[in-house]
Amino acid sequence: MISTDKKLEIAREAYGALGVDVDRAMQLAASTPVSIQCWQGDDVKGFESPDGELTGGIQSTGNYPGRARNLEELRKDFEFANRLIPGRKKLSLHAIYLDAEGRKVPRNEIAPEHFASWVEWARANSLGLDFNPTFFSHPLSADGFTLSNEDEGIRKFWVEHGKQSRIISEYFGKELGMTSCNNFWVPDGFKDIPVNRAKKREILKKSYEEIFSFETDDRYNLDAVESKLFGMGVESCTIGSHEFYMGCAREHGKLLTLDTGHFHPTEVVSDKLSAVLQYLKGIMLHVSRPVRWDSDHVVIFDDELKAIAQEIARGGYRDRVHIGLDYFDGSINRIACWAIGARNMEKALLYAALEPVGMLQKLEAEKDYTSRLAYLEDLKTMPFGFVWDAYCERFSVPTGYEWLAEVKRYEAEVTASRG
Ligand code: RNT
Ligand code: ZN
């Protein structure tokens, strides 16, 4: 066993030779919040109607045993996962995860009181919170349209839901002293070729004008709008496309949410950050892993994940890019999904913080592209793993494969017996 001190000594020497301060890199990663999606724990079911079907063109596949079936189980599972993930964390809630104590609350009537127990819980667990209005898995979204619905009654219902979500998110921020991001994603779209795209987009535009008609305090709530390319059963036209939301975010001064699974397969979100940020105040990320489509696989430590973290660091965008995870895999242990994906996000932040950005950017400015490429390649075999181990230890989180043994134990003791 190599001691952490020894690992740090080696890493400090290796990175130090490039002018990189390992301890400062750890601090930077540690101060960047990562928002973890509550919906990985229960296959996006929520507690509103536990037997309800997941709709809206998204899907969690797999029947791995142990899905959290209620609020208590979800919290318990997340508390466990949380202990395996280093860094500064938030939990992202969807409206369907409300705590209504058994009562049925219509979505247009959700209010802070239905999330008060989450705030208490978040405080006790030193977590921030984010929010998401839920525009799917509901009878009034069954015809495929919510905020762009031509039925005025249905549209108004969803507009009210959207307004309430902003109040709840602001309440999170105020209570916890950490800004809450409130993310709007609607599934609205057509399976087959429409002949009046414009009409639906006009209605969606009008709905956002109504939802954003009142102010919330930016210190507590930041609204975000999420675009998408297509969903299952919504292959021909998504009303809230990328161009639509780029304009919407600009018009209303909102964050644009970039989900890594919501673009054509050869497009990358890493390239979009510095483009979007020329015109918008900020970005919310939904870090996911699309495999051939928007499949929402568990995030791995791949080139694009590193590139996203590097673009944030290289551009000096730590305050303007709000990192959230968005994947849901029901085919393997769900607590391991949380741990693997969130640990990888943390790894990427640390990896990016260890880059000698100033030196590389200088080479580029001098047009020495040969050296730029040579350094970028050699950096890949630096002793990054040693810094990662030290980072985990700093947060009293298991290193190496130890975390997996803990998940297996929890599985045997707690989740395996769930029906
Ligand atoms: C769907 C969007 C959306 C959802 C979550 C559950 O394609 O990515 O963000 O995944 O809100
Ligand atoms: Zn998303």
PDB file of C-alpha atoms in Angstrom, residues 2 140 322:
ATOM      1  CA  ILE A   2       1.334   3.413  -0.940  1.00  0.00           C
ATOM      2  CA  LEU A 140     -52.646  16.195 -18.878  1.00  0.00           C
ATOM      3  CA  HIS A 322     -23.952  24.904 -13.070  1.00  0.00           C
TER       4      HIS A 322
END
